[in-house]
Amino acid sequence: MFQFPHSTLLSCTYCSSKSSVSPWTGPWIGTQEAWVLFLALALICSVTYSDLFDLSKDQELNLAYVSSVPHGGIEQVRIHWLLELITVGVTNGKLHYNFTSLDNLMDLLWKNKLIPGFELMGSPSGYFTDFEDKKQVIRWRSLIALLAKRYIDRYGLEHVAKWNFETWNEPDHHDFDNVSMSIKGFLNYYDACSEGLREASSLLKFGGPGDSFHPFPKSPICWSLLHHCYNGTNFFTGATGVRLDYIALHKKGAGSSLHILEQEIEAMEQIQKLFPNFTSVPVYNDEADPLVGWSVPQTWRADVTYAAMVVKVIIQHQNLLISKANNTINYTLLSNDNAFMNYHPHYFTQRTLTARFQMNNTKPPHVQMVRKPVLTVMGLLALLGENQVFVDIISKDESADTDTVGVLATVHAPAELQPSDSWQATILIYASDDNRTSSNISAVTVNVTRFPRHAELVYVTYLLDNNLTNPYLEWKKVGSPDFPSVKQFQQIRDAEDPVVTGPFRFPGDGRLILKQELPLPSVFLIHVCARPHSVPNQVTGVHLIPLTKGQVAVLWDDDCVDSKCLKTFEVEFSSDGKAYRRINARDTIFTLWVYSPGKASAHTQLNLSPQHSHSVESVLRYICH
């Protein structure tokens, strides 16, 4: 039973008559207060090839795909080895820094409306080698202050204050390259980072250590840092204690979704026991992956299995931790470490959001990407509202597994000054047995009753499963080519988006009964919208990324649309700037679309010359109409 404001009730009854799969029947405690699980990513750079990796055309396209999740569904990209993009020269004992490469990457994030999870990691030109050297510690503070002031000047304090500055990644793994980093040296480094950022602005956030926090006395740098911040001596000020704006830890699942949450709770219980004044400090798990080892190929990472597992992890955190009345953990951010770019021949099976094809059979070579279900599901998560509501789930098969089906329900109240916004309710259901698949099907009945009375309520459903929305399966069907043809890419990309039904009018009596069969794995979302007072606003920021001859990625920005109740975006083309026709045949709520007509349609190829006009328009057939 979902409990909405104003005593509105929605009950869900699941039956598993077709299989042994049945839903979760444990306690689900909701709250009507706003909740946030900040969706973020981690992007790993190569220390040796950081300039090539971070600033390549491949990365430009990869970040465009990341930012194409609608409604700002992904906001942060967490990046290792950023300071390797800075070079340093010494003249008459003075250091001179060149930020050009780092500026270019920050500009690329800015262009894509993404903020960095900014790890202060790396040694510019290998200059910094020992943080027990007082001179180097002082110069490091100056570098961090210079860096922070630079980006405040470049983007504004309001924007940079949103960045999560973080320590060197996983210090207890000792991946410091050529830097000598003892425990004492790491604490000196931390103080230098903290004071450098504070010199730029007291509004900048800084936390860490971004590591495993194995039970004490393991993970010595992790525990030493907390002790230092709690009652240690600041290297620069001599004061007792050093600021710690958030605690970043890494807990992965070893193939189990619930194991992530269990490890987090265990670590935080020990932290709160040893450092009780840290109870209110925000907690980030910014590498909450189901399995370690991003490059190890796993078939389940290729399809909806991974997507459903990511949703399951988020819903478990919301329902089993954040919404609990007795929760003492200030859980603020859950992030997946999956913005990598795959390499041959593992196009879909590595821990990535996209499948990258390096098309070396063209002159010049180029890159094509395909959106994987794990990125598509972020678009469904973006449809959730700000307020969680109560859920009651009943399973008719008490002997069945109760951990494979779960649900999260939310509502959204429109902003008064945005007439294109409207009241919404979202019900997100997953069927997931973690990283396992089966032929089992859960028969789900959703019973919505006593809904709030709004003008012309309509609803749409979205479904992801391994049969209908599986680009990996389509790639295998066409022979698993290294260099898919234009036609093959079209077939593969036709499986990127969820299966959408509707819009349908919501029953006038305020009661809706929906029956849905959920394969294992799958994700099912119901989005209910009231009619807004005005149509959606126009999209902005239309631009193109050339891919190869006759093919481009078309991108746009939905920030100003001010409505999540969109049926689709329409991409229109004109060869003369007068008569336009739609060229994206399939509906999409994502803000990136690949135009690749192929040789058979050469007369409609997109020409980048000035006499051709290109238009992207938000469709007026929004689902509330």
PDB file of N, CA and C in Angstrom, residues 144 187 401:
ATOM      1  N   ILE A 144      46.671  24.245  -4.404  1.00  0.00           N
ATOM      2  CA  ILE A 144      45.236  23.996  -4.255  1.00  0.00           C
ATOM      3  C   ILE A 144      44.469  25.312  -4.174  1.00  0.00           C
ATOM      4  N   LEU A 187      48.368  12.945   6.224  1.00  0.00           N
ATOM      5  CA  LEU A 187      47.686  13.926   7.073  1.00  0.00           C
ATOM      6  C   LEU A 187      48.163  15.338   6.751  1.00  0.00           C
ATOM      7  N   ASP A 401      10.860 -16.614  -2.741  1.00  0.00           N
ATOM      8  CA  ASP A 401      11.937 -15.665  -2.459  1.00  0.00           C
ATOM      9  C   ASP A 401      11.353 -14.259  -2.391  1.00  0.00           C
TER      10      ASP A 401
END
